[in-house]
Structures are given as structure tokens and as C-alpha cells.
CSV table of N, CA, C and O in Angstrom, one decimal:
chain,number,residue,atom,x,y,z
A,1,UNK,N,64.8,-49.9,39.8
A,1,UNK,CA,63.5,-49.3,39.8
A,1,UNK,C,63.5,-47.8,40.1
A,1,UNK,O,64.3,-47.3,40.9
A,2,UNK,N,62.5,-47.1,39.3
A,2,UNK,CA,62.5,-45.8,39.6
A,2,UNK,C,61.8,-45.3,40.4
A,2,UNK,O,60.8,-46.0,40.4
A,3,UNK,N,61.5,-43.9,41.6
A,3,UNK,CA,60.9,-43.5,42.8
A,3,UNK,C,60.2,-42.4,42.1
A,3,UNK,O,60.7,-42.1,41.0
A,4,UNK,N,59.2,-41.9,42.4
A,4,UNK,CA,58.8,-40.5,42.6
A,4,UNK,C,58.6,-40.5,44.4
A,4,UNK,O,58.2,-41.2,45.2
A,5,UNK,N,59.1,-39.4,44.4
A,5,UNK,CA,59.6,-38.7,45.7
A,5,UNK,C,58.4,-37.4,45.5
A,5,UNK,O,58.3,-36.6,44.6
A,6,UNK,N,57.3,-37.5,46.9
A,6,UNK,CA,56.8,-36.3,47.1
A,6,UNK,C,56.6,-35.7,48.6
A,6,UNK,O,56.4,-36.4,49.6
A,7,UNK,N,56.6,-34.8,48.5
A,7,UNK,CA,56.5,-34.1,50.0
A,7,UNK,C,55.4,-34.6,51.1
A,7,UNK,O,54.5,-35.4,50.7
A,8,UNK,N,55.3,-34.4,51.8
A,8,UNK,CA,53.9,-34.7,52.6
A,8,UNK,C,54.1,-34.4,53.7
A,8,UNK,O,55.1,-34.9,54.2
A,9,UNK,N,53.1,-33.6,54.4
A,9,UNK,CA,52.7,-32.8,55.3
A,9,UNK,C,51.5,-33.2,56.5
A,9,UNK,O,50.3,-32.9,56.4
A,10,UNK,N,52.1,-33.8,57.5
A,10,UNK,CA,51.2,-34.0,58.6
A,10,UNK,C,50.5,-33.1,59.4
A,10,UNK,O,51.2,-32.9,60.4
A,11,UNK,N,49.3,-32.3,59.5
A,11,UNK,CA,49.4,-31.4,60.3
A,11,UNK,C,48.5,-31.8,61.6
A,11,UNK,O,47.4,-32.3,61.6
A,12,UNK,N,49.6,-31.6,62.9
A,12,UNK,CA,48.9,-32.0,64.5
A,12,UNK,C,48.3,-31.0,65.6
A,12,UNK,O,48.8,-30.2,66.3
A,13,UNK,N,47.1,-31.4,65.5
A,13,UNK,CA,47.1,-30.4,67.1
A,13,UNK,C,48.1,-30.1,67.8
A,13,UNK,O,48.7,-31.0,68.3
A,14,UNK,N,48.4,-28.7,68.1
A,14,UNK,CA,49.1,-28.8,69.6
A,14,UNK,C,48.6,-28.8,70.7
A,14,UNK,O,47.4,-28.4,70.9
A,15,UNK,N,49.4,-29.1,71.6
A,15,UNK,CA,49.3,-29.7,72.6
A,15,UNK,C,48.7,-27.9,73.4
A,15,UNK,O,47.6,-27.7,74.0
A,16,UNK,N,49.4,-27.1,73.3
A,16,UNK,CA,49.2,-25.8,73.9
A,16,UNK,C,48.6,-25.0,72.7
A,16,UNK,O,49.0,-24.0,72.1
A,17,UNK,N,47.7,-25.7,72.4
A,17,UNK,CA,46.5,-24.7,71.0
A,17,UNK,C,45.6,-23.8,71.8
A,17,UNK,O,45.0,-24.3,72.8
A,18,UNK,N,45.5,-22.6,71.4
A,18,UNK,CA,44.9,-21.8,72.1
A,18,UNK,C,43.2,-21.9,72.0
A,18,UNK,O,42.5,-22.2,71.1
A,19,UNK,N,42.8,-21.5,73.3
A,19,UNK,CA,41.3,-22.0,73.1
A,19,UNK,C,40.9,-20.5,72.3
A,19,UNK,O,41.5,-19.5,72.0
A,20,UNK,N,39.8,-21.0,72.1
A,20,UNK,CA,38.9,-20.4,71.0
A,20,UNK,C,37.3,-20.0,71.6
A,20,UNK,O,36.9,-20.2,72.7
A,21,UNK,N,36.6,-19.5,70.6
A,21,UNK,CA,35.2,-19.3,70.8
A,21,UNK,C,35.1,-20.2,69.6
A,21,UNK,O,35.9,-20.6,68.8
A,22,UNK,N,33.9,-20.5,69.6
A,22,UNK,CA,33.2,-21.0,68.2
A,22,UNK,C,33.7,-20.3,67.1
A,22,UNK,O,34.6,-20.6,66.4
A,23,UNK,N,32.9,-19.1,67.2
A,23,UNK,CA,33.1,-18.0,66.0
A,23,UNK,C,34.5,-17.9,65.4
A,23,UNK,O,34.7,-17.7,64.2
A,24,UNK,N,35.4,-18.1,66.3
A,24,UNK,CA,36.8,-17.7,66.2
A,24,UNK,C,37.7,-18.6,65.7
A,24,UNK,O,38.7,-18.4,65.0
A,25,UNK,N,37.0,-19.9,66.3
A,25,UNK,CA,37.7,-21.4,65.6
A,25,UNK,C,36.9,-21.5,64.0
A,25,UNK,O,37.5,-21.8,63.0
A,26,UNK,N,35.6,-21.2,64.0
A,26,UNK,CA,35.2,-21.4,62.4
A,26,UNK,C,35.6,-20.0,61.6
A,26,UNK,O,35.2,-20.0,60.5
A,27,UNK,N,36.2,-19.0,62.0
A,27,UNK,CA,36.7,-18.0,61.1
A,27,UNK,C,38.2,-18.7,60.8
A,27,UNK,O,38.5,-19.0,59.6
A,28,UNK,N,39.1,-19.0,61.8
A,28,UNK,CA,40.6,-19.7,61.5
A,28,UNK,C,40.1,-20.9,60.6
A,28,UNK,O,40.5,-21.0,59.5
A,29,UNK,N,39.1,-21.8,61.3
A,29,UNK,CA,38.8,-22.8,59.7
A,29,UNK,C,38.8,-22.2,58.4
A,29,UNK,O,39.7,-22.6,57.7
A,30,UNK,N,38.0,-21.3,57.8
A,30,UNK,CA,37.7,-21.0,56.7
A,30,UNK,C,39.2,-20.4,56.4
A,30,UNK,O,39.7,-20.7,55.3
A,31,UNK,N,40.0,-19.5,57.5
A,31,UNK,CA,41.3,-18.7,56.7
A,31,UNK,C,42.0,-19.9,56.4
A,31,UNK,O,42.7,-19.8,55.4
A,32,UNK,N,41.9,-21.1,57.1
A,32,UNK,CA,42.6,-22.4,56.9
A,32,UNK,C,42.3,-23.0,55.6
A,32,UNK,O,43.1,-23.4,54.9
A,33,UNK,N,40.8,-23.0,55.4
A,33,UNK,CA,40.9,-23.8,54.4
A,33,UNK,C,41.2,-23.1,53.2
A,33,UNK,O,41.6,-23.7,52.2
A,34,UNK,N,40.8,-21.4,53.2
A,34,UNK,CA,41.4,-20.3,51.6
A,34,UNK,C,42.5,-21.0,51.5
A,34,UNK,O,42.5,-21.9,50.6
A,35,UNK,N,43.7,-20.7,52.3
A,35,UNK,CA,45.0,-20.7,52.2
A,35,UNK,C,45.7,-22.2,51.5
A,35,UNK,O,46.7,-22.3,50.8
A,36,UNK,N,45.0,-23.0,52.0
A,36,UNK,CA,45.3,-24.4,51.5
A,36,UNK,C,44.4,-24.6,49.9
A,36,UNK,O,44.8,-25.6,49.3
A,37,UNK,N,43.5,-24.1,49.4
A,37,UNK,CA,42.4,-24.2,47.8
A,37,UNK,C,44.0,-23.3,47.5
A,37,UNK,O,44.8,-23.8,46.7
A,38,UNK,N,44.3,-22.5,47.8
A,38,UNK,CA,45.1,-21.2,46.7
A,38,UNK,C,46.1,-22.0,46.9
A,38,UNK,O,47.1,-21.5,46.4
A,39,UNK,N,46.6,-23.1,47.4
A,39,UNK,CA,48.2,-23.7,47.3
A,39,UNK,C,48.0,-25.0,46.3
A,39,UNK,O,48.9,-25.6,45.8
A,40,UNK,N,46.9,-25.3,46.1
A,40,UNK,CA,45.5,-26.5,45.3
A,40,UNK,C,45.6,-25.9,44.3
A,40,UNK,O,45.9,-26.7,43.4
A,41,UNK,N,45.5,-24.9,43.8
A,41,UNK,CA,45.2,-24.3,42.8
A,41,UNK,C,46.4,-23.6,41.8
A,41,UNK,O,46.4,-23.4,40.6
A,42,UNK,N,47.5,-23.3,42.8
A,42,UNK,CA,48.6,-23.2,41.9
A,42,UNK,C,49.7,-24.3,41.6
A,42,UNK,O,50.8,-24.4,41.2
A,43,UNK,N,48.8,-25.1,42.1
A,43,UNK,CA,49.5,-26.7,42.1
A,43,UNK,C,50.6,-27.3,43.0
A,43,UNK,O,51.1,-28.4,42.6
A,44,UNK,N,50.9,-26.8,44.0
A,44,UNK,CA,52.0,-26.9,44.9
A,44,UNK,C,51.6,-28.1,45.7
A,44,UNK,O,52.3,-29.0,45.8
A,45,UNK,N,50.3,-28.0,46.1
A,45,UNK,CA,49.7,-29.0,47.0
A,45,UNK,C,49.0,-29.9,45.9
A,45,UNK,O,48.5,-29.2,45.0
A,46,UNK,N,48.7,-31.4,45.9
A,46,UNK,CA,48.0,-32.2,44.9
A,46,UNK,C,47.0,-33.1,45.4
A,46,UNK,O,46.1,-33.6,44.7
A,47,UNK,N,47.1,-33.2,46.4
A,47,UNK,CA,46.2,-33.4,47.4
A,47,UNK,C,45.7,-33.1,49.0
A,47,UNK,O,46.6,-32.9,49.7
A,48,UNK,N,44.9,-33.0,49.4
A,48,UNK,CA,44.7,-32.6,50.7
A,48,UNK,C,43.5,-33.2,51.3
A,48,UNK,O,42.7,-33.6,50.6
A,49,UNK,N,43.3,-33.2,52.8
A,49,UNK,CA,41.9,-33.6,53.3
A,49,UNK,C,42.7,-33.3,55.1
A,49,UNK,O,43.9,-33.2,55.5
A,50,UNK,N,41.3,-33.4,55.9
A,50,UNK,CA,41.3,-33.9,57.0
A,50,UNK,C,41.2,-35.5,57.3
A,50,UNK,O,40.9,-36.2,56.4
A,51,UNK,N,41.6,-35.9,58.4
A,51,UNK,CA,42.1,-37.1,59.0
A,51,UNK,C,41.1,-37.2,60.1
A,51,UNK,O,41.0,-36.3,61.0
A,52,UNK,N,40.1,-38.5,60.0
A,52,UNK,CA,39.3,-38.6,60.8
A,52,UNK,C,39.1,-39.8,61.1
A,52,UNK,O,40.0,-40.4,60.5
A,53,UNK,N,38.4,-40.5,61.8
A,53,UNK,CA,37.9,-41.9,62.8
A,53,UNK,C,39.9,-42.3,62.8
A,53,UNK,O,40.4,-43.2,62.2
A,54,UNK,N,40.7,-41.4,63.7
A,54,UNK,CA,42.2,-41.9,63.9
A,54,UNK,C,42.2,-42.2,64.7
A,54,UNK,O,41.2,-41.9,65.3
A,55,UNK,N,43.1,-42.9,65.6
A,55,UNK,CA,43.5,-43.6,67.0
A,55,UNK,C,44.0,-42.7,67.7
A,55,UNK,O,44.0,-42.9,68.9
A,56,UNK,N,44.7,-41.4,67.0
A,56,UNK,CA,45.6,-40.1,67.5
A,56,UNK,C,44.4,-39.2,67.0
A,56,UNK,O,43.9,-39.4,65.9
A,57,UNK,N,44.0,-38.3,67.9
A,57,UNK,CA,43.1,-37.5,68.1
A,57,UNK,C,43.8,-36.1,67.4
A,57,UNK,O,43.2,-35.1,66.9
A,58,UNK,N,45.2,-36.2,67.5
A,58,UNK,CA,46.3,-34.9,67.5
A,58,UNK,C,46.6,-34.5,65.8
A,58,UNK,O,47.1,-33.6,65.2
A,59,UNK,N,46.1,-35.8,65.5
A,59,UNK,CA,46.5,-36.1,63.7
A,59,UNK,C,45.1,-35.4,63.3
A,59,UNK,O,44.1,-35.8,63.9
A,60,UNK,N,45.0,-34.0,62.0
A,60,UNK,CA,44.3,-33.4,62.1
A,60,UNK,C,43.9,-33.6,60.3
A,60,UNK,O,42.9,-34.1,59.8
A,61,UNK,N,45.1,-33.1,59.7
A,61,UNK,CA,45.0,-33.2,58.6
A,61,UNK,C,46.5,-33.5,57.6
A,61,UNK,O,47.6,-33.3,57.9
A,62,UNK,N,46.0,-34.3,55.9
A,62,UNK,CA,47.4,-34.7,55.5
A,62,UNK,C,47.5,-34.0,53.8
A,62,UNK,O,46.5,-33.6,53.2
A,63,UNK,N,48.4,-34.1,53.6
A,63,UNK,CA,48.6,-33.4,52.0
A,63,UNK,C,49.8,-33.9,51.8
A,63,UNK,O,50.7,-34.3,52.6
A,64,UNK,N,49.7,-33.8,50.2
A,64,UNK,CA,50.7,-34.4,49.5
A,64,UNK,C,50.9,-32.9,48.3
A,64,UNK,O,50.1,-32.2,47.7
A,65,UNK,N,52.9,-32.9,48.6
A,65,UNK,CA,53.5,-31.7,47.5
A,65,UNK,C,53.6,-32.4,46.8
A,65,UNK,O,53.7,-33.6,46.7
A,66,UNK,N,53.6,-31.1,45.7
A,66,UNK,CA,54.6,-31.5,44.3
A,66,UNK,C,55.8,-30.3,44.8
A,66,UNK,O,56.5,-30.1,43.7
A,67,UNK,N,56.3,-29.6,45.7
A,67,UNK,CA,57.7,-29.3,46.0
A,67,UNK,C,58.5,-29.7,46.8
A,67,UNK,O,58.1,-30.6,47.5
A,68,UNK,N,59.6,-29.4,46.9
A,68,UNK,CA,60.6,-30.2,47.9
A,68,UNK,C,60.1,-29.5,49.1
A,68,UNK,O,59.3,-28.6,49.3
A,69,UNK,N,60.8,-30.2,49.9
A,69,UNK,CA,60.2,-30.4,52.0
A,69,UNK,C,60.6,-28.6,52.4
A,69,UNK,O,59.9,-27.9,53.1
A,70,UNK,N,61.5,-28.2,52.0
A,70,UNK,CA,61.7,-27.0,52.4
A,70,UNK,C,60.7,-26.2,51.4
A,70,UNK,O,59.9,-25.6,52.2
A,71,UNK,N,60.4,-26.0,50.6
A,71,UNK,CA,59.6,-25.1,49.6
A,71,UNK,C,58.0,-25.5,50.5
A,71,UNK,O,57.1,-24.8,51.0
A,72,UNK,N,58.1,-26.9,50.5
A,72,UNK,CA,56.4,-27.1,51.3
A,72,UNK,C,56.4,-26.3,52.7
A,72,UNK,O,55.7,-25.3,52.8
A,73,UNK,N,57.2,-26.7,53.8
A,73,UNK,CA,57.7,-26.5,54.7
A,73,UNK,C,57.0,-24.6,54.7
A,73,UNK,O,56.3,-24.1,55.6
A,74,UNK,N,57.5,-24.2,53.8
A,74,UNK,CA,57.3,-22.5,53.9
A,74,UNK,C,55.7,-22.3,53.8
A,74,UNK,O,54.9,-21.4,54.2
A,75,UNK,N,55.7,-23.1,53.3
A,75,UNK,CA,54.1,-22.5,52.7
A,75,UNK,C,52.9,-23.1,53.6
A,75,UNK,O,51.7,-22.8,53.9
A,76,UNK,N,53.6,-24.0,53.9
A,76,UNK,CA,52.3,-24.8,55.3
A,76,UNK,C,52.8,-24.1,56.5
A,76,UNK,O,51.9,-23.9,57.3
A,77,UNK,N,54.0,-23.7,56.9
A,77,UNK,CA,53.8,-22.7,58.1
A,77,UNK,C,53.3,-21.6,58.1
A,77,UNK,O,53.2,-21.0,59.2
A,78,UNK,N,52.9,-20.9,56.8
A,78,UNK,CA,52.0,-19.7,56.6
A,78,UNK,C,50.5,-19.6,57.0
A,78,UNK,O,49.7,-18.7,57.4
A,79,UNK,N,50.4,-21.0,56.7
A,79,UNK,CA,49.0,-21.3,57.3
A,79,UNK,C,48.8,-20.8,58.8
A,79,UNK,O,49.3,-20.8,60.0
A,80,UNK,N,47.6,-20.2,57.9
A,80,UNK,CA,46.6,-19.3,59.4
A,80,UNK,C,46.8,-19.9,60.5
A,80,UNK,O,47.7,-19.6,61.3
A,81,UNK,N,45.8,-21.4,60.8
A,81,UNK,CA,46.4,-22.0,61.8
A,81,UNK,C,47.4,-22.4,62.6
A,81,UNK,O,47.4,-22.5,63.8
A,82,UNK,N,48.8,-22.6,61.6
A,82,UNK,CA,49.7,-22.9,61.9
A,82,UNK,C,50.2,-21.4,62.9
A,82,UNK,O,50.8,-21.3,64.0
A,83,UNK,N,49.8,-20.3,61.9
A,83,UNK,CA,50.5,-18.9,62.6
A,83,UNK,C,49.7,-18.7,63.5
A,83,UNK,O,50.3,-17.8,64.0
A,84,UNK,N,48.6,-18.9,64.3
A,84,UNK,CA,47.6,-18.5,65.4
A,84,UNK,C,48.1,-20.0,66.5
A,84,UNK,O,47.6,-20.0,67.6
A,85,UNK,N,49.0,-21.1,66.2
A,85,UNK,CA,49.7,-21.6,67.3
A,85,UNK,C,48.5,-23.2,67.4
A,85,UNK,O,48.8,-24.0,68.3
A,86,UNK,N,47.4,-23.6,66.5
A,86,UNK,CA,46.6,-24.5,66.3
A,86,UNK,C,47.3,-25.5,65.9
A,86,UNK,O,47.3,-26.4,66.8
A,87,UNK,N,48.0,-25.7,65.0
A,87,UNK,CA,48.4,-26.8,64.3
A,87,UNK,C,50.0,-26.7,64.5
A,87,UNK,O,50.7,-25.9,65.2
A,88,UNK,N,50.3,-27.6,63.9
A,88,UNK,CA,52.0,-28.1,64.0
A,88,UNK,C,52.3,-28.8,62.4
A,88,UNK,O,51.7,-29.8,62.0
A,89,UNK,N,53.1,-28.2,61.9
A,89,UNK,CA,53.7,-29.0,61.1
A,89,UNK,C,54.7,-30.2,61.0
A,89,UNK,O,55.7,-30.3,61.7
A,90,UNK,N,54.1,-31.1,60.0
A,90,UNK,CA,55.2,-32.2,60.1
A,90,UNK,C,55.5,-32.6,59.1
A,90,UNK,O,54.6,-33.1,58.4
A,91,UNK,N,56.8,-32.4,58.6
A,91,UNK,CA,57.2,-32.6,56.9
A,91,UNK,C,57.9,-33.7,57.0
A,91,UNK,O,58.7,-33.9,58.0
A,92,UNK,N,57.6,-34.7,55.7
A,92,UNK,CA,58.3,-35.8,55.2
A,92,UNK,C,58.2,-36.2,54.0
A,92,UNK,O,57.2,-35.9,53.5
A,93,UNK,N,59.2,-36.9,53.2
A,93,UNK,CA,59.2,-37.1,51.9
A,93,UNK,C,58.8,-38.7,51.9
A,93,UNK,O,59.1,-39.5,52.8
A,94,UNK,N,58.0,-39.0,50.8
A,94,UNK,CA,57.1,-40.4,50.3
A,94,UNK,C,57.5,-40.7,49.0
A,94,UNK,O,57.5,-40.0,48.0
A,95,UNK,N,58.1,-42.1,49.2
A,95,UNK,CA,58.6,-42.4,47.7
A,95,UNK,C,57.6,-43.8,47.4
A,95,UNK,O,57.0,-44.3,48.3
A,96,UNK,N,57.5,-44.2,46.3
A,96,UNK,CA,57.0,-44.7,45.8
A,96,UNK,C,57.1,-44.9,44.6
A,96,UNK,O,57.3,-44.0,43.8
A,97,UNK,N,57.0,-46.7,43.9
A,97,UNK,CA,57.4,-46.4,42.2
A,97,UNK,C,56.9,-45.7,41.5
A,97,UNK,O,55.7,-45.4,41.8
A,98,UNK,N,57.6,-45.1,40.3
A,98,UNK,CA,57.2,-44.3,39.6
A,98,UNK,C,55.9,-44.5,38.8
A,98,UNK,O,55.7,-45.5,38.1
A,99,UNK,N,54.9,-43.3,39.0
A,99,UNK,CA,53.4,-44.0,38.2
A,99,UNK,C,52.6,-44.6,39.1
A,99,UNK,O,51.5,-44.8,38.7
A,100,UNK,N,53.0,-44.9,40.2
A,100,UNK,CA,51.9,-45.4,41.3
A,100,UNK,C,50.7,-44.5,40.9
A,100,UNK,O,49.7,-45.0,40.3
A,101,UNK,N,50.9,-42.9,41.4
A,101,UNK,CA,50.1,-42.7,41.9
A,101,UNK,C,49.9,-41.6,40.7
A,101,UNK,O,50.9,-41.1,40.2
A,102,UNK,N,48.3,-41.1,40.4
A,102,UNK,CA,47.9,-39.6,38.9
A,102,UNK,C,47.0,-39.2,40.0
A,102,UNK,O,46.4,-39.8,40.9
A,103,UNK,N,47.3,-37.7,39.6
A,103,UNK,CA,46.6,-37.2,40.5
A,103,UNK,C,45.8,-35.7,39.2
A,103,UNK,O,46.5,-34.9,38.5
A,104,UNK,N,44.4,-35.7,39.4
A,104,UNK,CA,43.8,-34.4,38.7
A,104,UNK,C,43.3,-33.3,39.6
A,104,UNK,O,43.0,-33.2,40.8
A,105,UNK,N,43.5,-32.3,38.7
A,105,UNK,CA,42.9,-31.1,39.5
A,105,UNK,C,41.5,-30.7,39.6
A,105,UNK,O,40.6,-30.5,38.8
A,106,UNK,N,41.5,-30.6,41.2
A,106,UNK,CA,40.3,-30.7,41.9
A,106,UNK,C,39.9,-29.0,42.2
A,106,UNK,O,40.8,-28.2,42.1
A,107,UNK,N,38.6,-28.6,42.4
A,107,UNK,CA,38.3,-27.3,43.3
A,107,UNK,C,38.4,-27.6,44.6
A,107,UNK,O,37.7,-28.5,45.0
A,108,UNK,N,39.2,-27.1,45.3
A,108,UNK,CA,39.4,-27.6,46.5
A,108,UNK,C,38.3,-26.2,47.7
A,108,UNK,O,38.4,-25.0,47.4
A,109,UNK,N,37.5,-26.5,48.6
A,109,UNK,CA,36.7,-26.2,49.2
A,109,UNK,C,37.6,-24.8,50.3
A,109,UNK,O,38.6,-25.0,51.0
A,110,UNK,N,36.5,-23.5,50.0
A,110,UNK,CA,37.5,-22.4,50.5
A,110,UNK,C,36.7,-21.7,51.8
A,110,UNK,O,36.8,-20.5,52.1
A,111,UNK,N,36.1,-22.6,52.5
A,111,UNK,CA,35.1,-22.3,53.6
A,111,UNK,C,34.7,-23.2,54.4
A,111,UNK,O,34.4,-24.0,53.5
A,112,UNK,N,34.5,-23.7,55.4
A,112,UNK,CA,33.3,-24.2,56.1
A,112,UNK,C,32.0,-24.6,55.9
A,112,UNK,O,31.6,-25.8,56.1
A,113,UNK,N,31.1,-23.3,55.3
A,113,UNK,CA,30.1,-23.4,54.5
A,113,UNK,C,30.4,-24.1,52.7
A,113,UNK,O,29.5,-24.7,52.1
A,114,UNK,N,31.3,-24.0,52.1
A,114,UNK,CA,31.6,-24.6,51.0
A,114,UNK,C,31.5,-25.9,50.9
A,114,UNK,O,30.9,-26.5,50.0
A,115,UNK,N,32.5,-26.6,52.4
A,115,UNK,CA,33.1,-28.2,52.1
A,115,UNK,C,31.6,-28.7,53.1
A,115,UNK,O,31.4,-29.9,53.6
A,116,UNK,N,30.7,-27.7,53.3
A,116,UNK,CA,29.4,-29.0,53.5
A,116,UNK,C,28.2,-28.6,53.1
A,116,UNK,O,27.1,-28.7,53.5
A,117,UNK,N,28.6,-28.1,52.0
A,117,UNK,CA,27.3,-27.5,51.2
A,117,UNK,C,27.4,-29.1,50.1
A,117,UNK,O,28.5,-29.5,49.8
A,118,UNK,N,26.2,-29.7,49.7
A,118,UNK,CA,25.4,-30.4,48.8
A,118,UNK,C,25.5,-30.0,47.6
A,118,UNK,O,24.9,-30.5,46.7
């Protein structure tokens, strides 16, 4: 049987995440979410979302590459949040038979005000 092998990226609260103001946590949101549409959009990332009603409060958000764990690895530590000390990266590779899973290209939401606008 044949695998497709893809990357995937856990991102966790840390434990020592620096506090914020409002203002300052929804400005890092929106740099968070640009940074992740423009990795959507050149196709590196194939899916993405937040992680919610979880049992681990620390589990934030998950995405699935189309590059290998080091090429992902680079480009999700660039993230804003990750670089302002919010999030934590966690890389692993997901195999599964080949053809499980099609994935289309989505506009992926580049704000705050974007991903809850109607």
C-alpha cells in the first residue's frame, strides 16, 4: 500500500506567553492570521483552522503542509505569534493511504474582522 506523507503543525500556547492588552492581542491575531492566508495562498499550507471545545486549553491551532517538516518548521516559526513568544510550534509528519484526502484552494481569512464578517 502506498502513503502520502504530510506535514502538520500543532500550534500551543505557552506556558510563559506574554500578557497582552486587548488591542495588542487582536493586532498579533490579524499579523497571525496575514502570515498564515499568504502561506494558503502560495500553497505551502493546505489547510488550517483554530482548535476549539478541546480538553487541552494549550492546543490553539492545526495545519496541514504540502512541505517537508523542516521547510514547514521555517515558515511557522516566522509567525508573528510564534516570534512575540504566544505560540509554540509542534511539527509532525501524517501518513495516510494515498488519495484519502483532496484538498481545494480556499481564501483563507487575513484579519479578525475578515474570519467573522457574514
Amino acid at each position: 500500500m502506498r502513503f502520502d506523507r504530510y506535514t502538520v503543525i500543532l500550534l500551543t500556547l505557552r506556558p510563559d506567553a506574554p500578557s497582552m492588552t486587548d488591542d495588542e492581542a487582536a493586532d498579533l491575531q490579524d499579523r497571525h492570521l496575514a502570515h498564515g492566508a499568504e502561506l494558503q495562498d502560495r500553497g505551502l499550507v493546505l489547510a488550517r483552522g483554530p482548535l476549539v471545545d478541546q480538553d487541552d486549553e494549550r492546543f490553539r491551532g492545526f495545519s496541514i503542509w504540502s512541505v517537508d517538516a523542516a521547510t514547514a518548521r521555517q515558515h511557522a516559526e516566522a509567525d508573528p505569534a510564534v516570534r512575540a513568544g504566544r505560540l509554540a510550534v509542534e511539527v509532525m509528519t501524517w501518513m495516510m493511504p494515498t488519495g484519502n484526502l483532496q484538498f481545494s484552494p480556499v481564501r483563507a481569512p487575513r484579519s479578525i474582522a475578515e474570519a467573522t464578517s457574514d
